């Protein structure tokens, strides 16, 4: 067992050298600056690996090699994006990196409603509150049909909560949820999320599962040949 920590790259406020103070041995990270669907080149992979090794750490896990929205919805460029994914896997394997995480969550691959929730010990932690998320979904994002996805009781509580909420808190919830993973979607607006949701019109749970199976049918044999492990992240939350 090795203690490995998530690190979000050179722009992460936590520096690699600092991680030794809490016993970190390995790093879980990705090339977060590259958009999904683009090839991770050998040069970019080795540059990041060297940066980590220069801090006397090892790059143990890729989290994540992102699956593009095009692949998830089987858009027009699906074949091209899958080819890029396979090439990225080959380049990672050539650099000695063998554990790759990914997810198949639509649009936002990570959701929290509070980034800094005070804890009894005096520190802070990220948190998710379903009532706050319902407020966002129904009243802030105004996703079509959102009200039908919550029970009458939960919807009533969310309505009261929204009506008593300050404009500052409403704005904070919206920015926190749209941001997704730290640094991932800093430029997104609520309309950007609505536009991306439109790509999922007609894609229900069963169709999304079929799209996942089609994706795995293409990339899993490549990973197997390379001796790599593909790890699918569960919905979060």
mmCIF file of C-alpha atoms in Angstrom:
data_model
loop_
_atom_site.group_PDB
_atom_site.id
_atom_site.type_symbol
_atom_site.label_atom_id
_atom_site.label_comp_id
_atom_site.label_asym_id
_atom_site.label_seq_id
_atom_site.Cartn_x
_atom_site.Cartn_y
_atom_site.Cartn_z
ATOM 1 C CA UNK A 1 0.000 0.000 0.000
ATOM 2 C CA UNK A 2 1.331 3.416 -0.996
ATOM 3 C CA UNK A 3 -0.007 6.766 0.108
ATOM 4 C CA UNK A 4 -0.916 8.629 -3.093
ATOM 5 C CA UNK A 5 -2.482 12.086 -3.273
ATOM 6 C CA UNK A 6 -4.327 13.973 -5.963
ATOM 7 C CA UNK A 7 -2.381 16.905 -7.399
ATOM 8 C CA UNK A 8 -3.796 19.238 -10.040
ATOM 9 C CA UNK A 9 -0.591 20.213 -11.790
ATOM 10 C CA UNK A 10 1.739 23.214 -11.778
ATOM 11 C CA UNK A 11 -1.088 25.639 -10.991
ATOM 12 C CA UNK A 12 -2.165 23.685 -7.894
ATOM 13 C CA UNK A 13 -1.603 25.943 -4.842
ATOM 14 C CA UNK A 14 -0.209 22.879 -3.046
ATOM 15 C CA UNK A 15 3.343 22.362 -4.225
ATOM 16 C CA UNK A 16 4.822 18.915 -4.750
ATOM 17 C CA UNK A 17 7.597 19.534 -2.237
ATOM 18 C CA UNK A 18 5.007 20.243 0.473
ATOM 19 C CA UNK A 19 3.497 16.760 0.164
ATOM 20 C CA UNK A 20 6.491 15.096 1.797
ATOM 21 C CA UNK A 21 5.437 16.698 5.100
ATOM 22 C CA UNK A 22 2.351 14.450 5.250
ATOM 23 C CA UNK A 23 4.009 11.261 4.051
ATOM 24 C CA UNK A 24 2.907 11.267 0.408
ATOM 25 C CA UNK A 25 4.783 8.752 -1.748
ATOM 26 C CA UNK A 26 2.941 8.834 -5.078
ATOM 27 C CA UNK A 27 0.969 11.316 -7.148
ATOM 28 C CA UNK A 28 -2.450 10.986 -8.791
ATOM 29 C CA UNK A 29 -2.714 13.590 -11.527
ATOM 30 C CA UNK A 30 -3.384 14.330 -15.187
ATOM 31 C CA UNK A 31 -2.601 16.797 -17.959
ATOM 32 C CA UNK A 32 -5.495 18.998 -16.919
ATOM 33 C CA UNK A 33 -4.637 21.728 -19.386
ATOM 34 C CA UNK A 34 -5.315 19.485 -22.402
ATOM 35 C CA UNK A 35 -8.934 19.331 -23.597
ATOM 36 C CA UNK A 36 -10.725 15.974 -23.799
ATOM 37 C CA UNK A 37 -10.312 14.354 -27.200
ATOM 38 C CA UNK A 38 -6.739 15.572 -27.675
ATOM 39 C CA UNK A 39 -3.740 13.227 -27.787
ATOM 40 C CA UNK A 40 -1.443 13.211 -24.773
ATOM 41 C CA UNK A 41 1.926 13.318 -26.511
ATOM 42 C CA UNK A 42 4.984 11.482 -25.247
ATOM 43 C CA UNK A 43 6.729 14.818 -24.736
ATOM 44 C CA UNK A 44 3.945 16.254 -22.547
ATOM 45 C CA UNK A 45 3.666 13.044 -20.525
ATOM 46 C CA UNK A 46 7.402 12.802 -19.895
ATOM 47 C CA UNK A 47 7.656 16.491 -18.971
ATOM 48 C CA UNK A 48 5.009 16.041 -16.259
ATOM 49 C CA UNK A 49 6.523 12.761 -15.087
ATOM 50 C CA UNK A 50 9.953 14.384 -14.786
ATOM 51 C CA UNK A 51 8.486 17.291 -12.821
ATOM 52 C CA UNK A 52 7.037 14.842 -10.304
ATOM 53 C CA UNK A 53 10.199 12.762 -10.085
ATOM 54 C CA UNK A 54 12.296 15.901 -9.569
ATOM 55 C CA UNK A 55 10.288 16.365 -6.361
ATOM 56 C CA UNK A 56 11.318 12.831 -5.294
ATOM 57 C CA UNK A 57 7.822 11.445 -5.909
ATOM 58 C CA UNK A 58 6.340 9.057 -8.458
ATOM 59 C CA UNK A 59 3.380 9.422 -10.821
ATOM 60 C CA UNK A 60 1.353 6.357 -9.838
ATOM 61 C CA UNK A 61 -2.145 6.980 -11.210
ATOM 62 C CA UNK A 62 -3.603 8.937 -14.120
ATOM 63 C CA UNK A 63 -6.808 10.624 -12.961
ATOM 64 C CA UNK A 64 -8.128 11.066 -15.347
ATOM 65 C CA UNK A 65 -7.574 10.482 -19.013
ATOM 66 C CA UNK A 66 -10.837 12.246 -19.808
ATOM 67 C CA UNK A 67 -13.521 10.824 -22.059
ATOM 68 C CA UNK A 68 -14.884 13.614 -24.240
ATOM 69 C CA UNK A 69 -18.527 14.595 -24.411
ATOM 70 C CA UNK A 70 -18.346 13.613 -28.085
ATOM 71 C CA UNK A 71 -17.578 10.018 -27.084
ATOM 72 C CA UNK A 72 -20.213 9.971 -24.343
ATOM 73 C CA UNK A 73 -22.924 11.169 -26.733
ATOM 74 C CA UNK A 74 -21.490 9.415 -29.812
ATOM 75 C CA UNK A 75 -21.199 12.664 -31.706
ATOM 76 C CA UNK A 76 -19.806 13.105 -35.237
ATOM 77 C CA UNK A 77 -16.129 13.051 -34.175
ATOM 78 C CA UNK A 78 -16.403 9.955 -31.966
ATOM 79 C CA UNK A 79 -14.041 7.775 -34.017
ATOM 80 C CA UNK A 80 -11.375 10.500 -34.056
ATOM 81 C CA UNK A 81 -11.621 11.035 -30.295
ATOM 82 C CA UNK A 82 -11.402 7.294 -29.606
ATOM 83 C CA UNK A 83 -8.305 7.026 -31.808
ATOM 84 C CA UNK A 84 -6.766 9.881 -29.797
ATOM 85 C CA UNK A 85 -7.633 8.070 -26.560
ATOM 86 C CA UNK A 86 -5.913 4.896 -27.771
ATOM 87 C CA UNK A 87 -2.818 6.823 -28.792
ATOM 88 C CA UNK A 88 -2.725 8.509 -25.386
ATOM 89 C CA UNK A 89 -2.894 5.101 -23.703
ATOM 90 C CA UNK A 90 0.033 3.878 -25.786
ATOM 91 C CA UNK A 91 2.066 6.980 -24.929
ATOM 92 C CA UNK A 92 1.309 6.611 -21.215
ATOM 93 C CA UNK A 93 2.307 2.950 -21.263
ATOM 94 C CA UNK A 94 5.558 3.822 -23.026
ATOM 95 C CA UNK A 95 6.325 6.165 -20.115
ATOM 96 C CA UNK A 96 5.737 3.326 -17.648
ATOM 97 C CA UNK A 97 2.329 4.568 -16.461
ATOM 98 C CA UNK A 98 -0.101 1.703 -16.146
ATOM 99 C CA UNK A 99 -3.123 2.765 -14.023
ATOM 100 C CA UNK A 100 -5.656 5.034 -15.732
ATOM 101 C CA UNK A 101 -8.864 6.357 -14.189
ATOM 102 C CA UNK A 102 -11.701 7.763 -16.264
ATOM 103 C CA UNK A 103 -15.377 8.531 -15.856
ATOM 104 C CA UNK A 104 -18.442 8.531 -18.059
ATOM 105 C CA UNK A 105 -20.455 11.185 -16.213
ATOM 106 C CA UNK A 106 -22.240 13.683 -18.454
ATOM 107 C CA UNK A 107 -20.774 17.197 -18.586
ATOM 108 C CA UNK A 108 -19.733 17.699 -14.946
ATOM 109 C CA UNK A 109 -17.528 14.883 -13.735
ATOM 110 C CA UNK A 110 -17.451 16.052 -10.129
ATOM 111 C CA UNK A 111 -19.994 18.002 -8.093
ATOM 112 C CA UNK A 112 -19.846 19.756 -4.731
ATOM 113 C CA UNK A 113 -22.077 22.473 -3.304
ATOM 114 C CA UNK A 114 -19.507 23.826 -0.825
ATOM 115 C CA UNK A 115 -15.759 23.987 -1.351
ATOM 116 C CA UNK A 116 -14.832 24.959 2.217
ATOM 117 C CA UNK A 117 -17.192 23.567 4.838
ATOM 118 C CA UNK A 118 -15.959 24.211 8.418
ATOM 119 C CA UNK A 119 -15.163 21.039 10.367
ATOM 120 C CA UNK A 120 -15.105 20.436 14.158
ATOM 121 C CA UNK A 121 -11.301 20.187 14.191
ATOM 122 C CA UNK A 122 -10.981 23.695 12.766
ATOM 123 C CA UNK A 123 -10.169 22.738 9.200
ATOM 124 C CA UNK A 124 -12.405 22.753 6.138
ATOM 125 C CA UNK A 125 -13.630 20.107 3.710
ATOM 126 C CA UNK A 126 -15.580 19.967 0.465
ATOM 127 C CA UNK A 127 -19.194 18.862 0.832
ATOM 128 C CA UNK A 128 -22.346 18.051 -1.109
ATOM 129 C CA UNK A 129 -25.861 18.950 0.016
ATOM 130 C CA UNK A 130 -28.784 17.544 -1.988
ATOM 131 C CA UNK A 131 -31.093 20.430 -1.058
ATOM 132 C CA UNK A 132 -28.557 22.958 -2.322
ATOM 133 C CA UNK A 133 -28.121 20.921 -5.499
ATOM 134 C CA UNK A 134 -31.905 20.832 -6.058
ATOM 135 C CA UNK A 135 -31.952 24.613 -5.629
ATOM 136 C CA UNK A 136 -29.288 24.893 -8.304
ATOM 137 C CA UNK A 137 -30.911 22.402 -10.669
ATOM 138 C CA UNK A 138 -34.482 23.690 -10.458
ATOM 139 C CA UNK A 139 -34.137 27.412 -9.742
ATOM 140 C CA UNK A 140 -30.658 28.539 -10.817
ATOM 141 C CA UNK A 141 -29.815 26.359 -13.814
ATOM 142 C CA UNK A 142 -33.535 25.911 -14.584
ATOM 143 C CA UNK A 143 -32.880 22.586 -16.266
ATOM 144 C CA UNK A 144 -35.877 21.484 -18.292
ATOM 145 C CA UNK A 145 -37.834 18.827 -16.396
ATOM 146 C CA UNK A 146 -35.648 19.120 -13.282
ATOM 147 C CA UNK A 147 -38.632 19.485 -10.960
ATOM 148 C CA UNK A 148 -39.786 16.001 -11.949
ATOM 149 C CA UNK A 149 -36.557 14.413 -10.677
ATOM 150 C CA UNK A 150 -37.193 15.247 -7.017
ATOM 151 C CA UNK A 151 -39.857 14.136 -4.572
ATOM 152 C CA UNK A 152 -42.633 16.550 -3.606
ATOM 153 C CA UNK A 153 -41.127 16.844 -0.126
ATOM 154 C CA UNK A 154 -37.621 17.585 -1.324
ATOM 155 C CA UNK A 155 -38.883 20.054 -3.929
ATOM 156 C CA UNK A 156 -40.890 21.923 -1.269
ATOM 157 C CA UNK A 157 -37.862 22.155 1.021
ATOM 158 C CA UNK A 158 -35.698 23.355 -1.872
ATOM 159 C CA UNK A 159 -38.271 26.019 -2.765
ATOM 160 C CA UNK A 160 -38.273 27.388 0.778
ATOM 161 C CA UNK A 161 -34.491 27.228 0.908
ATOM 162 C CA UNK A 162 -34.142 29.100 -2.376
ATOM 163 C CA UNK A 163 -36.562 31.832 -1.338
ATOM 164 C CA UNK A 164 -34.637 32.461 1.894
ATOM 165 C CA UNK A 165 -31.207 32.317 0.231
ATOM 166 C CA UNK A 166 -29.158 35.455 -0.356
ATOM 167 C CA UNK A 167 -28.111 36.417 -3.865
ATOM 168 C CA UNK A 168 -24.506 35.895 -2.814
ATOM 169 C CA UNK A 169 -25.181 32.290 -1.768
ATOM 170 C CA UNK A 170 -27.138 31.598 -4.947
ATOM 171 C CA UNK A 171 -24.190 32.864 -6.979
ATOM 172 C CA UNK A 172 -21.751 30.815 -4.889
ATOM 173 C CA UNK A 173 -23.702 27.583 -5.428
ATOM 174 C CA UNK A 174 -23.894 28.189 -9.163
ATOM 175 C CA UNK A 175 -20.170 28.875 -9.512
ATOM 176 C CA UNK A 176 -19.183 25.934 -7.289
ATOM 177 C CA UNK A 177 -21.242 23.367 -9.200
ATOM 178 C CA UNK A 178 -20.417 24.647 -12.682
ATOM 179 C CA UNK A 179 -16.704 24.708 -11.826
ATOM 180 C CA UNK A 180 -16.558 20.904 -11.588
ATOM 181 C CA UNK A 181 -13.056 19.687 -10.819
ATOM 182 C CA UNK A 182 -10.731 22.460 -9.591
ATOM 183 C CA UNK A 183 -9.583 24.500 -12.558
ATOM 184 C CA UNK A 184 -11.539 22.424 -15.068
ATOM 185 C CA UNK A 185 -14.366 24.733 -16.109
ATOM 186 C CA UNK A 186 -13.401 28.161 -14.809
ATOM 187 C CA UNK A 187 -14.796 29.865 -17.898
ATOM 188 C CA UNK A 188 -18.164 28.098 -18.043
ATOM 189 C CA UNK A 189 -21.447 29.926 -17.596
ATOM 190 C CA UNK A 190 -24.864 28.532 -16.730
ATOM 191 C CA UNK A 191 -25.755 28.825 -20.410
ATOM 192 C CA UNK A 192 -22.700 26.745 -21.326
ATOM 193 C CA UNK A 193 -24.031 23.950 -19.108
ATOM 194 C CA UNK A 194 -27.523 24.270 -20.626
ATOM 195 C CA UNK A 195 -26.054 24.079 -24.128
ATOM 196 C CA UNK A 196 -24.085 20.950 -23.240
ATOM 197 C CA UNK A 197 -27.141 19.358 -21.675
ATOM 198 C CA UNK A 198 -28.935 19.756 -24.996
ATOM 199 C CA UNK A 199 -26.512 17.209 -26.501
ATOM 200 C CA UNK A 200 -28.033 14.608 -24.164
ATOM 201 C CA UNK A 201 -31.605 15.078 -25.387
ATOM 202 C CA UNK A 202 -32.836 11.576 -26.187
ATOM 203 C CA UNK A 203 -29.987 9.865 -24.324
ATOM 204 C CA UNK A 204 -31.447 8.008 -21.366
ATOM 205 C CA UNK A 205 -29.658 5.802 -18.831
ATOM 206 C CA UNK A 206 -29.787 2.744 -21.074
ATOM 207 C CA UNK A 207 -28.377 4.619 -24.080
ATOM 208 C CA UNK A 208 -25.571 6.131 -22.004
ATOM 209 C CA UNK A 209 -24.675 2.647 -20.790
ATOM 210 C CA UNK A 210 -24.594 1.396 -24.380
ATOM 211 C CA UNK A 211 -22.300 4.279 -25.328
ATOM 212 C CA UNK A 212 -20.006 3.319 -22.450
ATOM 213 C CA UNK A 213 -19.946 -0.306 -23.609
ATOM 214 C CA UNK A 214 -19.114 0.803 -27.168
ATOM 215 C CA UNK A 215 -16.260 2.956 -25.828
ATOM 216 C CA UNK A 216 -14.850 0.107 -23.741
ATOM 217 C CA UNK A 217 -15.095 -2.298 -26.671
ATOM 218 C CA UNK A 218 -12.653 -0.010 -28.480
ATOM 219 C CA UNK A 219 -10.195 0.970 -25.748
ATOM 220 C CA UNK A 220 -10.184 -1.974 -23.299
ATOM 221 C CA UNK A 221 -8.403 -4.366 -25.724
ATOM 222 C CA UNK A 222 -5.703 -1.732 -26.275
ATOM 223 C CA UNK A 223 -5.238 -1.277 -22.530
ATOM 224 C CA UNK A 224 -5.137 -5.052 -22.066
ATOM 225 C CA UNK A 225 -2.443 -5.444 -24.719
ATOM 226 C CA UNK A 226 -0.421 -2.711 -22.995
ATOM 227 C CA UNK A 227 -0.796 -4.280 -19.551
ATOM 228 C CA UNK A 228 -2.724 -1.260 -18.290
ATOM 229 C CA UNK A 229 -5.522 -1.032 -15.745
ATOM 230 C CA UNK A 230 -8.605 1.030 -16.642
ATOM 231 C CA UNK A 231 -10.556 2.174 -13.586
ATOM 232 C CA UNK A 232 -14.000 3.748 -14.009
ATOM 233 C CA UNK A 233 -14.802 6.370 -11.392
ATOM 234 C CA UNK A 234 -18.317 6.050 -9.930
ATOM 235 C CA UNK A 235 -20.744 8.948 -10.088
ATOM 236 C CA UNK A 236 -19.467 11.691 -7.801
ATOM 237 C CA UNK A 237 -21.657 11.971 -5.804
#
